[in-house]
mmCIF file of C-alpha atoms and ligand atoms in Angstrom:
data_model
loop_
_atom_site.group_PDB
_atom_site.id
_atom_site.type_symbol
_atom_site.label_atom_id
_atom_site.label_comp_id
_atom_site.label_asym_id
_atom_site.label_seq_id
_atom_site.Cartn_x
_atom_site.Cartn_y
_atom_site.Cartn_z
ATOM 1 C CA MET A 21 57.989 89.073 81.593
ATOM 2 C CA PRO A 22 56.389 85.978 83.540
ATOM 3 C CA PRO A 23 59.183 84.185 86.053
ATOM 4 C CA ALA A 24 60.679 80.777 83.956
ATOM 5 C CA ALA A 25 57.581 78.215 83.923
ATOM 6 C CA LYS A 26 58.834 75.027 84.831
ATOM 7 C CA LEU A 27 61.258 73.379 82.442
ATOM 8 C CA GLU A 28 60.486 70.313 80.395
ATOM 9 C CA VAL A 29 64.120 68.898 79.822
ATOM 10 C CA ARG A 30 64.777 67.296 76.999
ATOM 11 C CA GLU A 31 66.097 63.986 76.789
ATOM 12 C CA ALA A 32 69.036 64.052 74.318
ATOM 13 C CA PRO A 33 70.165 65.919 71.397
ATOM 14 C CA ILE A 34 68.720 65.318 68.077
ATOM 15 C CA PRO A 35 70.983 62.494 66.363
ATOM 16 C CA ALA A 36 71.736 63.695 62.358
ATOM 17 C CA PRO A 37 70.546 61.118 60.023
ATOM 18 C CA GLU A 38 73.474 58.755 59.473
ATOM 19 C CA ALA A 39 74.800 59.944 55.850
ATOM 20 C CA VAL A 40 74.364 57.803 52.778
ATOM 21 C CA PRO A 41 76.224 57.483 50.199
ATOM 22 C CA CYS A 42 75.528 58.492 46.510
ATOM 23 C CA LYS A 43 74.838 55.486 44.554
ATOM 24 C CA LEU A 44 74.955 55.609 41.007
ATOM 25 C CA GLU A 45 74.942 52.529 39.571
ATOM 26 C CA PRO A 46 73.077 51.859 35.980
ATOM 27 C CA PRO A 47 70.380 50.832 35.047
ATOM 28 C CA SER A 48 68.334 53.556 37.943
ATOM 29 C CA PRO A 49 65.903 55.445 37.493
ATOM 30 C CA LYS A 50 67.754 58.191 38.889
ATOM 31 C CA THR A 51 70.169 58.515 35.911
ATOM 32 C CA ASP A 52 69.381 61.931 36.657
ATOM 33 C CA ALA A 53 70.892 62.229 39.601
ATOM 34 C CA ARG A 54 73.695 62.809 41.347
ATOM 35 C CA ALA A 55 76.219 63.042 44.088
ATOM 36 C CA ALA A 56 75.096 66.773 45.879
ATOM 37 C CA ALA A 57 77.963 68.872 47.836
ATOM 38 C CA THR A 58 75.780 67.585 51.048
ATOM 39 C CA ALA A 59 74.509 64.911 52.474
ATOM 40 C CA CYS A 60 70.739 65.924 52.852
ATOM 41 C CA PRO A 61 69.853 67.088 56.546
ATOM 42 C CA ALA A 62 66.761 64.934 56.690
ATOM 43 C CA CYS A 63 67.159 61.993 55.478
ATOM 44 C CA GLY A 64 70.804 61.452 55.022
ATOM 45 C CA ASP A 65 70.908 60.694 50.916
ATOM 46 C CA SER A 66 73.686 62.418 49.450
ATOM 47 C CA CYS A 67 71.732 61.876 45.729
ATOM 48 C CA VAL A 68 70.148 64.894 44.614
ATOM 49 C CA ARG A 69 68.659 66.085 41.137
ATOM 50 C CA THR A 70 69.188 69.456 39.838
ATOM 51 C CA LEU A 71 65.876 70.993 38.876
ATOM 52 C CA PHE A 72 67.588 74.474 38.102
ATOM 53 C CA SER A 73 70.505 76.729 37.769
ATOM 54 C CA GLY A 74 69.819 80.001 38.039
ATOM 55 C CA SER A 75 71.355 82.989 39.943
ATOM 56 C CA ASP A 76 70.391 86.218 41.848
ATOM 57 C CA ARG A 77 67.286 87.594 39.152
ATOM 58 C CA LEU A 78 65.888 89.684 42.106
ATOM 59 C CA TYR A 79 68.562 91.977 43.601
ATOM 60 C CA ASN A 80 71.817 91.082 40.903
ATOM 61 C CA THR A 81 74.198 90.789 44.070
ATOM 62 C CA THR A 82 75.512 88.295 41.952
ATOM 63 C CA ASP A 83 76.099 86.694 37.977
ATOM 64 C CA LYS A 84 77.158 83.215 40.139
ATOM 65 C CA ILE A 85 75.127 80.564 39.353
ATOM 66 C CA PHE A 86 73.470 77.803 41.528
ATOM 67 C CA TYR A 87 71.425 74.900 41.679
ATOM 68 C CA VAL A 88 68.355 74.331 43.045
ATOM 69 C CA VAL A 89 68.366 70.858 43.817
ATOM 70 C CA GLU A 90 66.003 67.808 45.055
ATOM 71 C CA CYS A 91 66.742 65.447 47.560
ATOM 72 C CA VAL A 92 65.764 61.038 45.743
ATOM 73 C CA ARG A 93 64.735 59.898 48.618
ATOM 74 C CA CYS A 94 62.542 62.583 50.794
ATOM 75 C CA ARG A 95 62.533 65.227 47.888
ATOM 76 C CA LEU A 96 63.626 68.252 49.922
ATOM 77 C CA ILE A 97 64.861 70.848 47.901
ATOM 78 C CA ARG A 98 68.307 73.316 48.492
ATOM 79 C CA LEU A 99 70.739 75.158 47.357
ATOM 80 C CA ASP A 100 73.440 73.063 46.482
ATOM 81 C CA PRO A 101 76.296 73.649 46.898
ATOM 82 C CA GLN A 102 75.902 76.364 49.721
ATOM 83 C CA PRO A 103 77.917 79.271 49.912
ATOM 84 C CA SER A 104 79.757 79.953 52.484
ATOM 85 C CA PRO A 105 78.649 82.114 55.498
ATOM 86 C CA GLU A 106 81.188 85.044 54.079
ATOM 87 C CA GLU A 107 80.269 84.253 50.381
ATOM 88 C CA LEU A 108 76.166 84.638 51.239
ATOM 89 C CA ARG A 109 77.058 88.047 53.428
ATOM 90 C CA HIS A 110 77.561 89.727 50.139
ATOM 91 C CA PHE A 111 73.977 88.541 48.874
ATOM 92 C CA TYR A 112 72.131 90.273 51.352
ATOM 93 C CA PRO A 113 71.233 93.654 50.398
ATOM 94 C CA GLU A 114 72.124 96.361 53.225
ATOM 95 C CA LYS A 115 68.238 96.947 53.316
ATOM 96 C CA TYR A 116 66.726 93.089 53.231
ATOM 97 C CA TRP A 117 66.108 92.187 56.607
ATOM 98 C CA PHE A 118 64.244 95.430 57.666
ATOM 99 C CA GLU A 119 61.047 97.958 56.570
ATOM 100 C CA PRO A 120 61.769 101.694 55.832
ATOM 101 C CA GLU A 121 61.150 103.540 58.688
ATOM 102 C CA PRO A 122 57.634 105.601 59.271
ATOM 103 C CA GLY A 123 57.955 109.376 57.054
ATOM 104 C CA SER A 124 60.876 107.208 54.437
ATOM 105 C CA VAL A 125 57.893 106.404 52.352
ATOM 106 C CA SER A 126 54.541 107.293 50.893
ATOM 107 C CA GLN A 127 51.524 107.445 53.280
ATOM 108 C CA ILE A 128 50.428 105.388 50.915
ATOM 109 C CA THR A 129 53.032 102.859 50.752
ATOM 110 C CA GLU A 130 52.668 103.227 54.889
ATOM 111 C CA ALA A 131 48.927 102.716 55.059
ATOM 112 C CA TYR A 132 49.582 99.770 52.426
ATOM 113 C CA ARG A 133 52.176 98.154 54.639
ATOM 114 C CA ARG A 134 49.871 98.744 58.177
ATOM 115 C CA PHE A 135 46.704 97.141 55.757
ATOM 116 C CA VAL A 136 48.467 93.790 54.306
ATOM 117 C CA ILE A 137 50.285 93.140 57.696
ATOM 118 C CA ARG A 138 47.049 92.159 59.139
ATOM 119 C CA ASP A 139 46.612 88.537 58.167
ATOM 120 C CA HIS A 140 49.879 87.832 60.287
ATOM 121 C CA VAL A 141 48.758 89.664 63.721
ATOM 122 C CA ASN A 142 45.817 88.219 63.769
ATOM 123 C CA PHE A 143 47.529 84.547 62.737
ATOM 124 C CA ALA A 144 49.453 85.606 66.131
ATOM 125 C CA LEU A 145 46.651 87.119 68.373
ATOM 126 C CA ASN A 146 44.941 84.295 67.931
ATOM 127 C CA ALA A 147 47.506 81.557 69.093
ATOM 128 C CA LEU A 148 48.355 84.176 71.794
ATOM 129 C CA ARG A 149 44.512 83.778 73.448
ATOM 130 C CA GLN A 150 44.657 80.031 72.694
ATOM 131 C CA VAL A 151 48.085 80.213 75.030
ATOM 132 C CA GLY A 152 45.819 82.442 77.968
ATOM 133 C CA PRO A 153 47.701 83.753 81.109
ATOM 134 C CA LEU A 154 51.193 82.269 82.281
ATOM 135 C CA ASN A 155 51.613 82.651 85.898
ATOM 136 C CA GLY A 156 49.171 85.657 86.013
ATOM 137 C CA ARG A 157 50.506 87.731 82.929
ATOM 138 C CA GLN A 158 49.861 87.907 79.343
ATOM 139 C CA PRO A 159 51.989 85.058 77.340
ATOM 140 C CA VAL A 160 55.294 87.275 75.675
ATOM 141 C CA LEU A 161 55.243 87.189 72.129
ATOM 142 C CA LEU A 162 59.417 86.990 70.538
ATOM 143 C CA ASP A 163 59.353 87.510 66.480
ATOM 144 C CA VAL A 164 62.266 86.458 65.752
ATOM 145 C CA GLY A 165 63.664 88.075 62.616
ATOM 146 C CA CYS A 166 61.735 91.055 63.126
ATOM 147 C CA GLY A 167 62.831 93.618 60.644
ATOM 148 C CA GLY A 168 61.469 97.052 61.614
ATOM 149 C CA GLY A 169 58.731 95.990 64.656
ATOM 150 C CA LEU A 170 55.281 96.636 62.327
ATOM 151 C CA PHE A 171 53.569 93.351 63.375
ATOM 152 C CA THR A 172 55.069 93.201 66.878
ATOM 153 C CA HIS A 173 54.099 97.124 67.005
ATOM 154 C CA PHE A 174 50.352 95.347 66.417
ATOM 155 C CA VAL A 175 50.469 92.355 68.460
ATOM 156 C CA GLN A 176 51.329 95.207 71.494
ATOM 157 C CA ARG A 177 48.708 97.495 70.935
ATOM 158 C CA ALA A 178 46.736 94.427 71.049
ATOM 159 C CA GLY A 179 47.777 94.239 74.415
ATOM 160 C CA PHE A 180 50.160 91.941 74.689
ATOM 161 C CA PRO A 181 54.237 92.453 75.577
ATOM 162 C CA VAL A 182 56.198 91.638 72.931
ATOM 163 C CA LEU A 183 60.318 91.514 71.973
ATOM 164 C CA GLY A 184 61.830 91.606 68.792
ATOM 165 C CA LEU A 185 65.215 89.878 67.036
ATOM 166 C CA ASP A 186 66.810 90.289 64.176
ATOM 167 C CA PHE A 187 70.383 89.886 62.931
ATOM 168 C CA SER A 188 70.612 93.628 62.119
ATOM 169 C CA ILE A 189 71.251 96.835 64.310
ATOM 170 C CA ASP A 190 69.877 99.301 62.050
ATOM 171 C CA ALA A 191 66.328 96.724 61.886
ATOM 172 C CA ALA A 192 66.536 96.516 65.693
ATOM 173 C CA ARG A 193 66.516 99.938 66.154
ATOM 174 C CA VAL A 194 63.806 101.018 63.909
ATOM 175 C CA ALA A 195 62.044 98.848 65.472
ATOM 176 C CA TRP A 196 62.422 100.592 68.874
ATOM 177 C CA ARG A 197 62.626 103.940 67.828
ATOM 178 C CA ALA A 198 59.883 104.383 65.356
ATOM 179 C CA ASN A 199 57.640 101.253 66.862
ATOM 180 C CA GLN A 200 58.105 101.300 70.406
ATOM 181 C CA VAL A 201 59.569 97.306 70.176
ATOM 182 C CA PRO A 202 62.151 96.253 72.398
ATOM 183 C CA ALA A 203 64.311 94.660 69.751
ATOM 184 C CA PHE A 204 67.767 93.029 70.728
ATOM 185 C CA VAL A 205 70.823 91.850 67.983
ATOM 186 C CA GLY A 206 71.938 88.586 67.632
ATOM 187 C CA THR A 207 71.066 85.292 67.165
ATOM 188 C CA LEU A 208 67.851 83.127 68.709
ATOM 189 C CA THR A 209 70.517 79.958 69.594
ATOM 190 C CA GLN A 210 72.287 82.624 71.536
ATOM 191 C CA ALA A 211 69.099 84.360 72.835
ATOM 192 C CA PRO A 212 69.608 86.003 76.828
ATOM 193 C CA LEU A 213 66.152 85.063 77.717
ATOM 194 C CA ALA A 214 64.782 82.390 80.637
ATOM 195 C CA ARG A 215 63.715 78.925 78.973
ATOM 196 C CA GLY A 216 60.144 78.627 78.873
ATOM 197 C CA SER A 217 60.048 81.955 79.168
ATOM 198 C CA CYS A 218 58.178 83.016 76.023
ATOM 199 C CA GLY A 219 54.733 82.007 75.297
ATOM 200 C CA VAL A 220 54.591 82.636 71.455
ATOM 201 C CA VAL A 221 57.726 82.466 69.270
ATOM 202 C CA THR A 222 57.369 83.465 65.431
ATOM 203 C CA MET A 223 59.677 83.422 62.351
ATOM 204 C CA PHE A 224 58.498 84.453 59.551
ATOM 205 C CA HIS A 225 60.393 84.007 56.494
ATOM 206 C CA VAL A 226 63.236 83.119 59.023
ATOM 207 C CA LEU A 227 63.813 79.009 58.805
ATOM 208 C CA GLU A 228 64.431 79.315 54.458
ATOM 209 C CA HIS A 229 67.545 81.462 55.396
ATOM 210 C CA LEU A 230 69.216 79.440 57.805
ATOM 211 C CA TYR A 231 72.037 76.838 57.420
ATOM 212 C CA ASP A 232 70.312 75.001 60.418
ATOM 213 C CA PRO A 233 67.023 75.715 60.566
ATOM 214 C CA ALA A 234 66.939 72.534 63.503
ATOM 215 C CA ALA A 235 68.636 74.456 65.583
ATOM 216 C CA TYR A 236 66.247 77.626 65.483
ATOM 217 C CA LEU A 237 63.233 75.305 66.130
ATOM 218 C CA GLU A 238 65.478 73.651 68.734
ATOM 219 C CA SER A 239 66.309 76.994 70.820
ATOM 220 C CA ALA A 240 62.335 77.954 69.978
ATOM 221 C CA TYR A 241 61.532 74.783 72.092
ATOM 222 C CA GLU A 242 63.809 75.593 75.125
ATOM 223 C CA LEU A 243 62.690 79.268 75.101
ATOM 224 C CA LEU A 244 58.328 77.955 74.771
ATOM 225 C CA HIS A 245 56.372 77.675 77.762
ATOM 226 C CA PRO A 246 55.179 74.277 77.808
ATOM 227 C CA GLU A 247 51.785 75.436 76.626
ATOM 228 C CA GLY A 248 53.806 78.202 74.406
ATOM 229 C CA ARG A 249 52.802 78.065 70.057
ATOM 230 C CA LEU A 250 55.376 78.490 67.502
ATOM 231 C CA ILE A 251 54.263 79.949 64.142
ATOM 232 C CA ILE A 252 56.682 79.793 61.475
ATOM 233 C CA GLN A 253 56.049 80.744 57.688
ATOM 234 C CA VAL A 254 57.741 79.973 55.155
ATOM 235 C CA PRO A 255 57.570 80.072 50.882
ATOM 236 C CA ASN A 256 55.296 77.101 50.274
ATOM 237 C CA ALA A 257 57.211 75.066 47.022
ATOM 238 C CA ALA A 258 54.378 72.735 47.166
ATOM 239 C CA CYS A 259 52.224 75.386 45.614
ATOM 240 C CA LEU A 260 50.600 75.594 41.998
ATOM 241 C CA GLN A 261 52.775 79.009 41.091
ATOM 242 C CA PHE A 262 56.314 76.958 41.874
ATOM 243 C CA LEU A 263 54.520 74.177 39.253
ATOM 244 C CA LEU A 264 53.555 76.531 36.619
ATOM 245 C CA LEU A 265 56.041 79.439 37.283
ATOM 246 C CA GLY A 266 59.043 76.961 37.566
ATOM 247 C CA GLU A 267 62.598 78.390 38.168
ATOM 248 C CA HIS A 268 60.514 81.832 37.477
ATOM 249 C CA TRP A 269 58.721 81.433 41.482
ATOM 250 C CA SER A 270 59.884 84.125 43.347
ATOM 251 C CA GLY A 271 59.070 82.166 46.633
ATOM 252 C CA LEU A 272 62.708 80.417 45.631
ATOM 253 C CA ASP A 273 64.934 83.658 46.023
ATOM 254 C CA VAL A 274 67.785 82.621 44.721
ATOM 255 C CA PRO A 275 71.066 82.757 46.458
ATOM 256 C CA ARG A 276 68.932 83.537 49.548
ATOM 257 C CA HIS A 277 66.952 80.503 50.538
ATOM 258 C CA LEU A 278 68.798 77.543 51.354
ATOM 259 C CA TRP A 279 65.801 75.396 51.524
ATOM 260 C CA ASP A 280 62.926 75.803 49.741
ATOM 261 C CA PHE A 281 59.680 73.484 52.051
ATOM 262 C CA ARG A 282 56.928 71.438 51.031
ATOM 263 C CA PRO A 283 54.349 71.172 54.254
ATOM 264 C CA ASP A 284 55.586 67.885 54.845
ATOM 265 C CA ASP A 285 59.082 69.050 54.614
ATOM 266 C CA LEU A 286 58.099 70.829 57.554
ATOM 267 C CA GLU A 287 56.399 68.526 59.580
ATOM 268 C CA VAL A 288 59.162 66.160 59.714
ATOM 269 C CA LEU A 289 60.841 69.126 60.743
ATOM 270 C CA LEU A 290 58.889 70.083 63.703
ATOM 271 C CA ASP A 291 58.174 66.407 64.258
ATOM 272 C CA ARG A 292 62.088 66.210 64.891
ATOM 273 C CA CYS A 293 61.981 69.607 67.022
ATOM 274 C CA GLY A 294 59.416 68.190 69.758
ATOM 275 C CA PHE A 295 56.538 69.925 67.997
ATOM 276 C CA GLU A 296 53.179 68.980 66.029
ATOM 277 C CA SER A 297 51.342 71.449 64.314
ATOM 278 C CA VAL A 298 47.851 72.232 64.686
ATOM 279 C CA ARG A 299 46.933 74.706 62.589
ATOM 280 C CA ALA A 300 47.908 75.788 58.888
ATOM 281 C CA LYS A 301 47.091 78.958 56.788
ATOM 282 C CA HIS A 302 48.279 79.262 52.257
ATOM 283 C CA PHE A 303 47.208 82.694 52.252
ATOM 284 C CA ASN A 304 48.388 85.753 53.219
ATOM 285 C CA LEU A 305 47.176 89.699 52.051
ATOM 286 C CA ARG A 306 51.243 90.325 52.559
ATOM 287 C CA ASP A 307 52.987 88.236 50.491
ATOM 288 C CA ASN A 308 50.850 85.880 48.378
ATOM 289 C CA PRO A 309 49.416 88.540 45.201
ATOM 290 C CA ALA A 310 52.632 90.596 45.665
ATOM 291 C CA GLY A 311 55.134 87.308 45.591
ATOM 292 C CA MET A 312 53.338 86.304 42.304
ATOM 293 C CA ALA A 313 53.299 90.071 40.510
ATOM 294 C CA THR A 314 57.624 90.264 41.209
ATOM 295 C CA SER A 315 57.389 86.348 39.764
ATOM 296 C CA ILE A 316 55.891 87.685 36.715
ATOM 297 C CA ALA A 317 57.570 91.278 36.781
ATOM 298 C CA PRO A 318 60.330 91.037 39.153
ATOM 299 C CA GLY A 319 61.749 94.184 37.201
ATOM 300 C CA LEU A 320 58.873 96.138 38.715
ATOM 301 C CA ASP A 321 59.120 95.358 42.510
ATOM 302 C CA PRO A 322 59.696 98.229 44.216
ATOM 303 C CA MET A 323 62.384 96.815 46.617
ATOM 304 C CA SER A 324 64.374 95.070 43.797
ATOM 305 C CA ARG A 325 64.685 98.600 42.144
ATOM 306 C CA LEU A 326 64.838 100.512 45.344
ATOM 307 C CA ILE A 327 67.757 97.819 45.777
ATOM 308 C CA ARG A 328 69.397 97.481 42.935
ATOM 309 C CA GLY A 329 69.500 101.644 42.450
ATOM 310 C CA VAL A 330 66.702 101.948 39.077
ATOM 311 C CA LYS A 331 67.310 105.575 38.041
ATOM 312 C CA GLU A 332 63.696 107.264 37.198
ATOM 313 C CA SER A 333 61.702 109.837 37.476
ATOM 314 C CA PRO A 334 58.806 110.570 39.388
ATOM 315 C CA ALA A 335 56.873 109.973 37.041
ATOM 316 C CA GLN A 336 58.339 107.185 35.777
ATOM 317 C CA ARG A 337 58.769 105.594 39.851
ATOM 318 C CA LEU A 338 55.300 106.267 40.117
ATOM 319 C CA ALA A 339 53.984 104.221 36.733
ATOM 320 C CA LYS A 340 55.846 101.146 37.513
ATOM 321 C CA ASN A 341 55.093 101.530 41.345
ATOM 322 C CA LEU A 342 50.646 102.034 39.952
ATOM 323 C CA THR A 343 51.548 98.985 37.138
ATOM 324 C CA TYR A 344 52.791 96.443 40.191
ATOM 325 C CA PHE A 345 50.352 97.399 42.222
ATOM 326 C CA GLY A 346 47.659 96.768 39.253
ATOM 327 C CA LEU A 347 49.658 93.430 38.786
ATOM 328 C CA THR A 348 49.084 92.636 42.386
ATOM 329 C CA VAL A 349 45.718 93.632 42.266
ATOM 330 C CA ALA A 350 45.233 91.032 39.075
ATOM 331 C CA CYS A 351 47.002 88.032 40.732
ATOM 332 C CA LEU A 352 44.670 88.006 43.745
ATOM 333 C CA PRO A 353 41.990 86.040 42.117
ATOM 334 C CA PHE A 354 44.809 83.190 41.372
ATOM 335 C CA THR A 355 46.553 83.576 44.812
ATOM 336 C CA LEU A 356 43.020 82.820 46.590
ATOM 337 C CA LEU A 357 42.076 79.807 44.561
ATOM 338 C CA GLU A 358 45.557 78.036 45.267
ATOM 339 C CA ALA A 359 45.104 78.978 48.912
ATOM 340 C CA ALA A 360 41.838 77.046 48.809
ATOM 341 C CA CYS A 361 43.477 74.138 47.678
ATOM 342 C CA ARG A 362 45.874 74.275 49.825
ATOM 343 C CA ALA A 363 48.474 75.215 47.826
ATOM 344 C CA GLY A 364 49.068 79.112 48.638
ATOM 345 C CA SER A 365 52.657 79.981 47.711
ATOM 346 C CA SER A 366 53.366 81.077 51.431
ATOM 347 C CA ILE A 367 52.399 78.460 54.487
ATOM 348 C CA MET A 368 51.714 80.057 57.762
ATOM 349 C CA MET A 369 51.739 77.087 60.429
ATOM 350 C CA GLU A 370 50.980 76.776 64.357
ATOM 351 C CA ALA A 371 53.360 74.193 66.550
ATOM 352 C CA ARG A 372 52.963 73.865 69.952
ATOM 353 C CA LYS A 373 55.170 70.780 71.678
ATOM 354 C CA LYS A 374 54.251 67.477 71.643
ATOM 355 C CA PRO A 375 53.381 65.830 74.616
ATOM 356 C CA ARG A 376 55.595 63.638 76.513
HETATM 357 ZN ZN1 LIG B 24 66.042 63.968 52.143
#
């Protein structure tokens, strides 16, 4: 790892928006609005309208009903009320965070996983090459929420030093043992790394799970070299799939996704945390077509079947896997089309530190 670079010192913590009480005084165009359990973290308004109510349709971890609401002022979509940390823990199946170990799945599945991760790898390699050598050494990539380390494995193989961070000790163990990726367990806000020591920080499908996404972005800001780049990826709540499928869109992932970001929401969040976006990608082979297949037929999703412990014979398993794969392929043209309209079901953004 390169020595700590010259630090950019942040002047003051980012102020939270002042809370705005929800006034539901008729006559008002906000007739379907109600007061949320908490004020919107982006604008401070506590008035929301309910978009949907629903439960965990993918993994069946609970029967509890949750509300997906939209802030009437800034339109940020969120879960309301948010579950407590203790409650939320029960909504994550044991294997949610990490990938299967090589050898524990069929060779075809393993080859597919390695093939479809390429979009993520190429996006990150592009950023690393933009950053270039820092203090005479290749820039370090830190992957937050690294899972079993397959993504970082490929980045490492391209000649860049990598580090993984995950909540799950099982994930970190797989990352190290199966993919030779040095990984540590913990939160980014308490990462044992020097300021300015990272060239690129990646967070794929992380921010939507956090109570305080801004805290992670601020930590990334501190860990990044002044020339460093941040890469984030989240489901895109401004996608055509959400418009067409509504509450059946798998990107909502109730109750695990606490936020459903649109690109504009991300821009605001990045700006507040000292970043500006430089590039966005609306399509990746791993998430978009398979995500649509899961929206249409959640019961066929292989991970969902595994986690729910669905009893099936080898022939049934093969038939379901082939049907799901066929559906994924069938979804490919639509997901490419919506991405071409800059309304793909996931959005990957690269951002740099704003000049001062
Ligand atoms: Zn708001």
